[in-house]
Short mmCIF file of C-alpha atoms in Angstrom, two decimals:
data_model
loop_
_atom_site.label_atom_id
_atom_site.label_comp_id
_atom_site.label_asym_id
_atom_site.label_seq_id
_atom_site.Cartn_x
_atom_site.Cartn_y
_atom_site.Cartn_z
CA UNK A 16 0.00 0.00 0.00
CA UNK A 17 1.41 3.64 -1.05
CA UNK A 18 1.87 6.09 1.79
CA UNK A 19 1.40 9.96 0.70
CA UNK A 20 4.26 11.99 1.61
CA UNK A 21 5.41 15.69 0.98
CA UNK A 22 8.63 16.65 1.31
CA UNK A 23 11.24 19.70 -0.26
CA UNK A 24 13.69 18.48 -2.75
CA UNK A 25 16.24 20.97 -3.94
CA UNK A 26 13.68 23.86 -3.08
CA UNK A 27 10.98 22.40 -4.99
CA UNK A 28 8.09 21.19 -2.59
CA UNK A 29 6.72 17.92 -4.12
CA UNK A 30 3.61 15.49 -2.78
CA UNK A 31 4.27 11.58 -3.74
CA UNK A 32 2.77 8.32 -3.39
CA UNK A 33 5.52 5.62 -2.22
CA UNK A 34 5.89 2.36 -1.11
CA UNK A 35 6.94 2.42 2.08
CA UNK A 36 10.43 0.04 1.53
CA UNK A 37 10.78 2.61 -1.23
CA UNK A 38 14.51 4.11 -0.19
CA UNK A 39 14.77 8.00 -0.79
CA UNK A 40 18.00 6.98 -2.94
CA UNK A 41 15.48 5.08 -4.91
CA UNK A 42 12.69 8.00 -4.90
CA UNK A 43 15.28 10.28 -6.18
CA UNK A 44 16.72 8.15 -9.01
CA UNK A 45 13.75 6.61 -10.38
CA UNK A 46 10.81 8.99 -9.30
CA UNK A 47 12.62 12.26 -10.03
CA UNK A 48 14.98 11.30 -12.74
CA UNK A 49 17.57 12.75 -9.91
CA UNK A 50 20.47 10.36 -11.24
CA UNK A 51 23.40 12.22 -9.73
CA UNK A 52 22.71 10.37 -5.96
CA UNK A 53 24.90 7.28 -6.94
CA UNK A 54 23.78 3.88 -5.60
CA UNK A 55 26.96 1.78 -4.89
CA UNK A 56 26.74 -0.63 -1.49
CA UNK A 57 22.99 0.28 -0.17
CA UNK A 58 24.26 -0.62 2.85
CA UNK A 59 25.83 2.53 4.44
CA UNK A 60 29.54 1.11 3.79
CA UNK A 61 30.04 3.42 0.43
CA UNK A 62 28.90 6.75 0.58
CA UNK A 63 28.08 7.40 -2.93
CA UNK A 64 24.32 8.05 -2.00
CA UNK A 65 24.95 11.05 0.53
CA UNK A 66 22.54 13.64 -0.01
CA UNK A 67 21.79 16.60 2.58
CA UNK A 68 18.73 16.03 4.98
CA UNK A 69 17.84 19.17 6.89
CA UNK A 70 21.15 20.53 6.08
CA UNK A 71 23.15 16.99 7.05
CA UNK A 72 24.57 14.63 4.84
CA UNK A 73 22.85 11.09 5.18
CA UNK A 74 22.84 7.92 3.14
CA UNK A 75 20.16 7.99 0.76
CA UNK A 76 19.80 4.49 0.82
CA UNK A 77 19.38 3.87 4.51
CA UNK A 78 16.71 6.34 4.62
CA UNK A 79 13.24 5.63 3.25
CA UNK A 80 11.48 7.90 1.44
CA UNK A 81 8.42 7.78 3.73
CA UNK A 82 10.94 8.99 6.38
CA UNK A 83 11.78 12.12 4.52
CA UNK A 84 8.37 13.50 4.84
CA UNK A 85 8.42 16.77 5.91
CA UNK A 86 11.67 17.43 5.39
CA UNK A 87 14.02 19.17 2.99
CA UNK A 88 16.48 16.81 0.84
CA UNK A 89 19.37 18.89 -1.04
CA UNK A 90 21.42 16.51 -4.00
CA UNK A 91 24.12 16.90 -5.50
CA UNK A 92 22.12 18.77 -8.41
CA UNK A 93 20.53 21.06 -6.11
CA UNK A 94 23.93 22.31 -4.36
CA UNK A 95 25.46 22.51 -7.92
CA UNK A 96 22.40 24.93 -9.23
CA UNK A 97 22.93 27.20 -6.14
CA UNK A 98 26.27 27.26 -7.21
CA UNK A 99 27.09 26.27 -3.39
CA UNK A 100 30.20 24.02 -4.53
CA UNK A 101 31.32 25.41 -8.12
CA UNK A 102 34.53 25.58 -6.18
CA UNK A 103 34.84 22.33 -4.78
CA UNK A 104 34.24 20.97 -8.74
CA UNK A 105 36.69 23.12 -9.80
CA UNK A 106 39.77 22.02 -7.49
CA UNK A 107 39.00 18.38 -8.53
CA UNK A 108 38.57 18.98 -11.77
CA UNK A 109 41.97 21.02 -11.33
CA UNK A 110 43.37 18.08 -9.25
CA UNK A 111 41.93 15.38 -11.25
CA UNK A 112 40.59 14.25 -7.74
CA UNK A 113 38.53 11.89 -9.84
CA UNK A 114 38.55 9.43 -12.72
CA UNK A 115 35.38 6.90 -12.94
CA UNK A 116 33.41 10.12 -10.98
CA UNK A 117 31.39 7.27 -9.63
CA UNK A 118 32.31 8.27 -5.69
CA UNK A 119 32.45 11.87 -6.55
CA UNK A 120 28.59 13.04 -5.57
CA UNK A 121 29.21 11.46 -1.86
CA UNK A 122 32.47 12.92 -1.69
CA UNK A 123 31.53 16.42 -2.63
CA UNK A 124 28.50 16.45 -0.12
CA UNK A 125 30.77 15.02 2.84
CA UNK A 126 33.41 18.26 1.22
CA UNK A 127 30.91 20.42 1.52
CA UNK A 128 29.26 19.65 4.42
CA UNK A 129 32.92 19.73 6.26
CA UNK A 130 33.63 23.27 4.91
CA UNK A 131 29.98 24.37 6.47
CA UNK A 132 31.16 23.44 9.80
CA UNK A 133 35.19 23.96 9.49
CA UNK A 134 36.67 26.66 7.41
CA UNK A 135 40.84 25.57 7.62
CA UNK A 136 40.30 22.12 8.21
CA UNK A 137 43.40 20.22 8.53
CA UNK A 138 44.19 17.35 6.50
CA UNK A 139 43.78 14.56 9.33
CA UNK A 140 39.96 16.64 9.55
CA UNK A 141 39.58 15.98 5.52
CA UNK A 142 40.43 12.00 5.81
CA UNK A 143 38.22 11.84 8.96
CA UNK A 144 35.62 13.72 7.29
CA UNK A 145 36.18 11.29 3.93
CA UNK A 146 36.22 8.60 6.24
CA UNK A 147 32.67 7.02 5.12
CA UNK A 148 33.67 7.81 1.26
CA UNK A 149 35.25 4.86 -0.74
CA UNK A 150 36.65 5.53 -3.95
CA UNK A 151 38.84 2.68 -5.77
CA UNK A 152 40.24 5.18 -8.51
CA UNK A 153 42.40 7.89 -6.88
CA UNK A 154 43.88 6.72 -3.83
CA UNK A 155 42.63 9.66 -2.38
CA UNK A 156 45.75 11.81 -1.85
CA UNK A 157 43.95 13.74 -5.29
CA UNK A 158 40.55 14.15 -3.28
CA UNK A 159 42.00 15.36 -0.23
CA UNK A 160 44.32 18.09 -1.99
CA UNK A 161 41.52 19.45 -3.68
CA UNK A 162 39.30 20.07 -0.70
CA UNK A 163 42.10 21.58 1.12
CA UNK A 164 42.75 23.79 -1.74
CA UNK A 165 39.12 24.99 -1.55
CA UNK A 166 39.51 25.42 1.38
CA UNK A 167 42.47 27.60 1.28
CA UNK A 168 40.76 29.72 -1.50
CA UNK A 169 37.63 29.84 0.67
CA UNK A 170 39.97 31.85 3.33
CA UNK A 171 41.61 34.23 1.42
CA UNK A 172 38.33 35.36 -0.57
CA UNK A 173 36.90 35.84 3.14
CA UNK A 174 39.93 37.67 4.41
CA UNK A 175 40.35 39.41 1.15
CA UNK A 176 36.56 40.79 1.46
CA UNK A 177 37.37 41.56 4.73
CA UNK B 18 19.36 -5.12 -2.77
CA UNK B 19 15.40 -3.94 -1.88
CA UNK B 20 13.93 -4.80 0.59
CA UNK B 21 11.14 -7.27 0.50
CA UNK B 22 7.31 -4.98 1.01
CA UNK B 23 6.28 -3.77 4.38
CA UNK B 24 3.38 -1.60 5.59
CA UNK B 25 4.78 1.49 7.90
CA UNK B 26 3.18 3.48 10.41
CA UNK B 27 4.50 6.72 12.27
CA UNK B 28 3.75 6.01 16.01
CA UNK B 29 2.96 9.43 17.80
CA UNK B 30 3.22 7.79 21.44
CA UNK B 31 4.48 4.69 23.46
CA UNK B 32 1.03 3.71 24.14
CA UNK B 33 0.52 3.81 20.34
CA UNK B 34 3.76 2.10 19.41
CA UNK B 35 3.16 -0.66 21.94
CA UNK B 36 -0.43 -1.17 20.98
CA UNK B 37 0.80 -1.39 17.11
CA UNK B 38 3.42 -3.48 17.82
CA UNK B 39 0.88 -6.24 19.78
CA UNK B 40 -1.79 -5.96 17.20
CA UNK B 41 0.86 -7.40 14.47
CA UNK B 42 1.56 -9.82 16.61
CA UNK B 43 5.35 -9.26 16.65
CA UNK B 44 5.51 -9.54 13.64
CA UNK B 45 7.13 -6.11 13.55
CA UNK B 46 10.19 -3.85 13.58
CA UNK B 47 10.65 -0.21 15.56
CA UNK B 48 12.38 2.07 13.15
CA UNK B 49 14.70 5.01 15.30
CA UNK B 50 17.78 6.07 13.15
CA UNK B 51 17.16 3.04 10.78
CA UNK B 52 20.78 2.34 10.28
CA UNK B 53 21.00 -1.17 11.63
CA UNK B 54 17.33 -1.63 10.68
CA UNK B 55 17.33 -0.84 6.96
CA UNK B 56 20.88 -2.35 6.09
CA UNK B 57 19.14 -5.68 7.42
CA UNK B 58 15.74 -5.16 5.25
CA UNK B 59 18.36 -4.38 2.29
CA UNK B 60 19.84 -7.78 3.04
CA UNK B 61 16.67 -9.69 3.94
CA UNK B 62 18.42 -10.71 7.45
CA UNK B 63 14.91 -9.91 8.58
CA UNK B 64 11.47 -9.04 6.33
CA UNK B 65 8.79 -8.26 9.42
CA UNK B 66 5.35 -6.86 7.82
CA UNK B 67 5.52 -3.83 9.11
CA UNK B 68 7.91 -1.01 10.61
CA UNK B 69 6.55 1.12 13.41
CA UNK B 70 8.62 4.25 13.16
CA UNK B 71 9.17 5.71 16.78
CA UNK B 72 11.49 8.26 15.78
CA UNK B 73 8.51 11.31 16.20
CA UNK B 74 7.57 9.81 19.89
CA UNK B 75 8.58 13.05 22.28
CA UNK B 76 9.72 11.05 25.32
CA UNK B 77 12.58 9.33 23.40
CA UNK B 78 14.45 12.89 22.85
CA UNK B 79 16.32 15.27 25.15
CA UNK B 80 18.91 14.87 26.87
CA UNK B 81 17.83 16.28 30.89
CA UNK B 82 19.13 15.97 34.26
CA UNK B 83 17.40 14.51 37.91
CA UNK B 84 18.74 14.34 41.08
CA UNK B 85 22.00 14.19 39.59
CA UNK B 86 21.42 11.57 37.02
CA UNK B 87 22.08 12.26 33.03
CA UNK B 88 18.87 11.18 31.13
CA UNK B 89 19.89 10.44 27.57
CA UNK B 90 16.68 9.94 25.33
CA UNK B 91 17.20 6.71 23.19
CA UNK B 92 16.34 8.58 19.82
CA UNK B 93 19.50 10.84 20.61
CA UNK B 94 21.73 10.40 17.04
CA UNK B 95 25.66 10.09 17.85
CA UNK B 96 26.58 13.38 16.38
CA UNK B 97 24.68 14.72 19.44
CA UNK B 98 26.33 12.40 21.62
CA UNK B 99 29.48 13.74 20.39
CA UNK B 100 28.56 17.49 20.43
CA UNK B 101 25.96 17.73 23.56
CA UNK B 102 27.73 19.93 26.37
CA UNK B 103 25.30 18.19 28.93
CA UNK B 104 26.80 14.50 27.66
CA UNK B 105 30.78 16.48 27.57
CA UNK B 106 30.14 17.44 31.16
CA UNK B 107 28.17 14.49 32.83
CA UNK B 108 29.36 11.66 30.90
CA UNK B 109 32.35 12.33 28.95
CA UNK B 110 32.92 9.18 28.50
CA UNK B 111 30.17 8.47 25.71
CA UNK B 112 31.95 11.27 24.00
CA UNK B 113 35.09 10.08 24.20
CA UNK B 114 33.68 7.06 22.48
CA UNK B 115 31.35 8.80 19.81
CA UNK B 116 34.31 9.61 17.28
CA UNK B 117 34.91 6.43 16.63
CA UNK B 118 31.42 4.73 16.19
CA UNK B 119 31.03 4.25 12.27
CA UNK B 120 31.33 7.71 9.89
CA UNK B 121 29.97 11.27 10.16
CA UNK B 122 26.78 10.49 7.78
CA UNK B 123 25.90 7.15 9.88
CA UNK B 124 26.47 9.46 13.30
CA UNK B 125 24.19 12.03 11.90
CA UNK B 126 20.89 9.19 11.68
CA UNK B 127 21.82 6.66 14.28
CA UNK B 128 21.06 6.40 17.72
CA UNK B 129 22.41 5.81 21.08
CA UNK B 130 19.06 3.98 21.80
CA UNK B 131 19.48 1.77 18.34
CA UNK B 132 23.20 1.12 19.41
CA UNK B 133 21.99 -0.01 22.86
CA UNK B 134 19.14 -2.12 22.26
CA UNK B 135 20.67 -3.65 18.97
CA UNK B 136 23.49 -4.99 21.40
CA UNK B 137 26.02 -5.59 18.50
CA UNK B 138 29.39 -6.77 20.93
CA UNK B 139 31.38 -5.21 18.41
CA UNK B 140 29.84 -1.53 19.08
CA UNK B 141 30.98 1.58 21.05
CA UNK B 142 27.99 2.68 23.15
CA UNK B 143 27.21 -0.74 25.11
CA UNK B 144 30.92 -0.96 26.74
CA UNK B 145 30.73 2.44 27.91
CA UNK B 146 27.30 1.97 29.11
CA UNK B 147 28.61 -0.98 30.95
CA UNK B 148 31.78 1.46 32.41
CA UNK B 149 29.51 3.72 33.76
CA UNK B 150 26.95 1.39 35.70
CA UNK B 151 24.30 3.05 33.14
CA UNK B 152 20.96 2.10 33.36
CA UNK B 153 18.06 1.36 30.45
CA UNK B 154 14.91 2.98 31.00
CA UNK B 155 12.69 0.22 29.11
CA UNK B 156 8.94 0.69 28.25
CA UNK B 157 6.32 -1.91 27.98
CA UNK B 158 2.37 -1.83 28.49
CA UNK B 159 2.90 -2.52 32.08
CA UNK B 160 4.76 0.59 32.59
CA UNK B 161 8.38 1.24 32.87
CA UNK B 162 11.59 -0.39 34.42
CA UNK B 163 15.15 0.16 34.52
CA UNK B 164 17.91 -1.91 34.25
CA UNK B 165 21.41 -1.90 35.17
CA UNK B 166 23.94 -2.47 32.43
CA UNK B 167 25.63 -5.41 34.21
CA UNK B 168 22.09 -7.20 33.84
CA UNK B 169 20.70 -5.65 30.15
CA UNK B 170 23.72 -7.22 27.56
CA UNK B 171 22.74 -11.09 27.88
CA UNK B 172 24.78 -12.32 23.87
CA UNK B 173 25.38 -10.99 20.61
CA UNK B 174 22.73 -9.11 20.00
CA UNK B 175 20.81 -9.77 23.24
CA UNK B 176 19.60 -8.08 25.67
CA UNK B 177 16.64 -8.02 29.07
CA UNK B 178 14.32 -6.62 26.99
CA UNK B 179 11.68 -8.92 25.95
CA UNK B 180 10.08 -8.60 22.13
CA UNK B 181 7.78 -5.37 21.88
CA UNK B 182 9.73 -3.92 24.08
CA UNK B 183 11.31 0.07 23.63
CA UNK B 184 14.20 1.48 25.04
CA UNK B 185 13.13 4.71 25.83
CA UNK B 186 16.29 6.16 27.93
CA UNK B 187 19.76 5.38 29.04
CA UNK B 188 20.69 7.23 32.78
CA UNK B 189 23.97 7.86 33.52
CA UNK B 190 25.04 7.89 37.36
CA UNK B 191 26.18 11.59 38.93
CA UNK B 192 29.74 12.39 38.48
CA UNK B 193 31.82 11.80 41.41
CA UNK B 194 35.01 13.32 42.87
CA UNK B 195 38.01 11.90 41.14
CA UNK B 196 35.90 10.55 38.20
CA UNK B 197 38.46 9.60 35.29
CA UNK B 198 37.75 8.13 32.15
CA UNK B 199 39.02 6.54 29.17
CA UNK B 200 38.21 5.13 25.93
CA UNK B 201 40.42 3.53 22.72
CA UNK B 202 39.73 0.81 20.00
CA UNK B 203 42.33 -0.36 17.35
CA UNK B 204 40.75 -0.86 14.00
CA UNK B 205 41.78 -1.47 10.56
CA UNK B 206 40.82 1.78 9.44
CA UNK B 207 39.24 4.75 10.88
CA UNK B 208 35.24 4.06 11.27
CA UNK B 209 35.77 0.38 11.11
CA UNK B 210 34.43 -2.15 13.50
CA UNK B 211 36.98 -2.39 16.15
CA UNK B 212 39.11 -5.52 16.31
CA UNK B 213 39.64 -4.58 19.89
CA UNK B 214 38.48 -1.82 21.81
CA UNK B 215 38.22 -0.73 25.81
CA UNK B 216 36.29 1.58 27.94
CA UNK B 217 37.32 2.37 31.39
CA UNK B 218 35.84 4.96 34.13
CA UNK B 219 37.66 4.79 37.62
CA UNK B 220 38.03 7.24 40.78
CA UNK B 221 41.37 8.46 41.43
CA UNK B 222 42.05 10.45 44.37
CA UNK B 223 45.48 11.46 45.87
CA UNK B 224 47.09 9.48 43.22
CA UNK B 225 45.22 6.03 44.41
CA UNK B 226 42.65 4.00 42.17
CA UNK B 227 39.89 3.37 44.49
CA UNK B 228 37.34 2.13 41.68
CA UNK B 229 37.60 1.18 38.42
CA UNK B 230 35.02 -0.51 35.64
CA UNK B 231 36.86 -1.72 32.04
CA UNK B 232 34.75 -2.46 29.84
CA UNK B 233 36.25 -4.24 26.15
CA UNK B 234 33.97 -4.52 23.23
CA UNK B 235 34.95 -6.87 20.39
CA UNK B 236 36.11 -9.80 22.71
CA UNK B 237 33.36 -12.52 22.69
CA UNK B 238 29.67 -12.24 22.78
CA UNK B 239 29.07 -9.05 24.63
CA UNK B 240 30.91 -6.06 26.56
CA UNK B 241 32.48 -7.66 28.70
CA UNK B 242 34.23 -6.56 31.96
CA UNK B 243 37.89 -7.18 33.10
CA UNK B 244 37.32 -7.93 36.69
CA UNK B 245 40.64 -9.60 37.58
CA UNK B 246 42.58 -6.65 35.66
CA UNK B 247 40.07 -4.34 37.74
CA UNK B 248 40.61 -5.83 40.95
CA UNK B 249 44.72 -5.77 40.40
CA UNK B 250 44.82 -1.77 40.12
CA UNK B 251 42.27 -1.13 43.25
CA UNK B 252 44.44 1.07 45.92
CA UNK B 253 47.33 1.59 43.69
CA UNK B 254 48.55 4.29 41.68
CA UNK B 255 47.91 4.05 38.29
CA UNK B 256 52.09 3.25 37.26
CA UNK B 257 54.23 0.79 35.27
CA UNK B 258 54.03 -1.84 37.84
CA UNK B 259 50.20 -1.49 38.70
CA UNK B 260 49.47 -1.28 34.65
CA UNK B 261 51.26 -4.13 34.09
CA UNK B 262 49.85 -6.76 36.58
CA UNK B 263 47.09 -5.28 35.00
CA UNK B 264 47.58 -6.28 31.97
CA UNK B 265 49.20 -9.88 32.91
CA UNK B 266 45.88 -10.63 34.77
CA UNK B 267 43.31 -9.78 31.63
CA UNK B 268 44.22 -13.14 30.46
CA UNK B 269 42.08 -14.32 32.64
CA UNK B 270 39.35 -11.59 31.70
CA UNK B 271 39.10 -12.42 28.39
CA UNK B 272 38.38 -15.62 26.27
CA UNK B 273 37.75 -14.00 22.96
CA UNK B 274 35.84 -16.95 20.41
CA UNK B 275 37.81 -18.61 17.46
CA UNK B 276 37.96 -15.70 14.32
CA UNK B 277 39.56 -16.55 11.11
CA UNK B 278 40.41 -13.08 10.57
CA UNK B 279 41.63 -12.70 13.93
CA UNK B 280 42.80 -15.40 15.97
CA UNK B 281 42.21 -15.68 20.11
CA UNK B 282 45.65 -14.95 21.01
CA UNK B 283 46.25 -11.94 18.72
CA UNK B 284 43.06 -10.61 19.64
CA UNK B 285 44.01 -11.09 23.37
CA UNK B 286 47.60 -9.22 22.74
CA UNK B 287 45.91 -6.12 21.47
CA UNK B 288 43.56 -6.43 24.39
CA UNK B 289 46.43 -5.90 26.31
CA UNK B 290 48.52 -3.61 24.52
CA UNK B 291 44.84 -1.74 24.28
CA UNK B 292 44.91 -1.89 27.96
CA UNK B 293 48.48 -0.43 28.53
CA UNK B 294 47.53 2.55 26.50
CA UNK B 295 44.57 3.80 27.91
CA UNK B 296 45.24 3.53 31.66
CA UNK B 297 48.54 5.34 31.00
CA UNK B 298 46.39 7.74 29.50
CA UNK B 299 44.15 7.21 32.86
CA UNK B 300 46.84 7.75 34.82
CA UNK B 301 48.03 10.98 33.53
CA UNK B 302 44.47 12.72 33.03
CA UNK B 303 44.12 12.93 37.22
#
């Protein structure tokens, strides 16, 4: 039996009919042709499903849909058409902090959502932060440069506008 | 990987959750963070008819104080056990322990009350429940009733509370003069299920140990308590020698079960070594 739900995706308030073992990775992908959440483990281990949940990065796939009722989902679309992490793509496109891109969604919402909270992280902060985040391309040294490197640009164009 | 179909229903109350839960006939799950919960629906470990999500109930949040007693509500996610001042100040301990249960996205959705109740012997939260003689506020239709941690982790994954059950709370004794506290876990990489890991809250006053609870996770079945090594450091200062007759008498603690990726004896070494390091670090934070 569907359950009705309304929730905010990427500023866009939306009423939908689920099933309730329906995962919000799954709503995303499927029901909103939202194919930039990746689906890699579905078990938590991977991290290429995090999407933002009242501002927090969960994964996708661990949370059902009907659970996200009432609440505001950002994706990886979403924070790119705010223009919230053109940086962040930049400095790994820059760094070539990726090469399949298949990890790259989860790692840029964990990024961001680190920078929120921690302007001059430090790199041991980056890995911890990356810590849920597999990728089996880069070896990570690639990922980790670039997100210090936004970061670094992050601080100057603050102190600079200061 | 989906999980096979299940009706769900938001509870508003206990009362309501219990009722729902006895009119399916157990044949039910309670839904908090979800993150032990929906991995096993993913997997099929378990396909109950219907989830009974008690993450809305208001009695299972906030985190409050009475009569000197920390009252953690079970729905509290780990990123607030980490962060909470209240938690920092009364029980430091569970913060101690927080960074290293799982990865920032899993701490933002799962729950000390999940981590509790699910009773995995390989997780943070139950050892440090069992350090700090915390007690489990459980629910059922008969009313409420609390038990000790010594008496709530029974085997892997069980505990006192009977099916239908909720655990609503976890208290945390006052914090008394001298209270010290430590916590450590060696695993393959950071976020990992530890292969080994130890929590330990003690009194130390004038340089002597006059109580001490150690509590190692990832050694057999459940938390499990290192009463010989505990008994061996009472009325000593926390040195060299006391640490290790300490650590020589943990061998009779621990019995961890046969593990092809980790044998008894290896796991029983890093037990030690584990033990070494934190009550040095014990030792010094008085």
């Amino acid at each position: 039996m569907k359950t009705e739900i309304s929730l905010t995706v990427n500023g866009e308030e939306l009423h939908a009919f689920v099933e309730p073992r329906l995962s919000l990775a799954d709503f995303l992908r499927d029901s909103l042709r939202l194919t930039g959440t990746h689906l890699g483990c579905e078990m938590g281990a991977c991290g290429a499903c995090l999407v933002l949940l009242t501002g927090t990065p969960v994964h996708a796939c661990l949370v059902l849909a009907v659970q996200a009722a009432g609440q505001d989902v950002e994706t990886i679309e979403g924070l790119s058409e705010r223009g919230a992490i053109g940086d962040l793509q930049k400095s790994f496109y820059e760094r070539n902090a990726l090469q399949c891109g298949y990890c790259t969604s989860g790692m840029i919402v964990s990024a961001h959502a680190l920078l929120a909270e921690n302007m001059t992280p430090a790199r041991a902060d980056i890995r911890d932060a990356l810590s849920g985040n597999y990728c089996r391309c880069t070896g990570y040294e690639a990922i980790v440069d670039a997100i210090e490197t936004t970061a670094v640009r992050r601080k100057s164009q603050v102190e600079a506008a200061e | 990987m989906k999980p096979p179909a299940f009706d769900y229903l938001r509870a508003e109350s206990i009362a309501g959750a219990l009722s729902a839960f006895q009119e399916k006939d157990g044949d039910a799950v309670y839904l908090a963070g979800g993150h032990s919960v929906v991995p096993s629906l993913n997997l099929r470990l378990q396909a109950p008819s219907s989830l009974i999500d008690i993450s809305a109930i208001d009695t299972l949040s906030g985190i409050s104080r009475h009569d000197g007693w920390l009252r953690i509500g079970a729905m509290t996610r780990h990123v607030d056990v980490l962060k909470n001042p209240e938690i920092g100040k009364h029980a430091p301990l569970f913060q101690a322990a927080a960074p290293h249960v799982a990865h920032p996205a899993i701490r933002n959705r799962g729950t000390i009350g999940g981590s509790l109740s699910l009773a995995d012997p390989a997780s943070e939260f139950p050892a440090v429940a069992l350090a700090l003689r915390a007690e489990m506020e459980v629910v059922n239709p008969q009313g409420l009733r609390r038990v000790p941690a010594d008496d709530f982790f029974i085997d892997i994954f069980e505990t006192d509370m009977e099916s239908g059950e909720i655990l609503q709370a976890v208290w945390i004794p006052p914090v008394q003069a001298g209270q010290v506290h430590a916590f450590d876990e060696l695993a393959r990489r950071q976020g990992d299920y530890a292969m080994v890991g130890v929590a330990i809250s003690g009194i130390l006053l004038a340089g002597i140990l006059s109580e001490i609870r150690i509590a190692f996770l990832s050694v057999g079945n459940k938390p499990t308590r290192a009463v010989a090594a505990e008994a061996a450091l009472i009325g000593l200062p926390v040195n060299a020698a006391a640490i290790a007759v300490a650590q020589e008498e943990l061998e009779k603690d621990l019995d961890p079960p046969e593990d092809p990726q980790l044998p008894p004896a290896a796991r029983k070494h890093m037990a030690r070594v584990l033990l070494g390091r934190t009550l040095t670090t014990l030792g010094a934070s008085a």
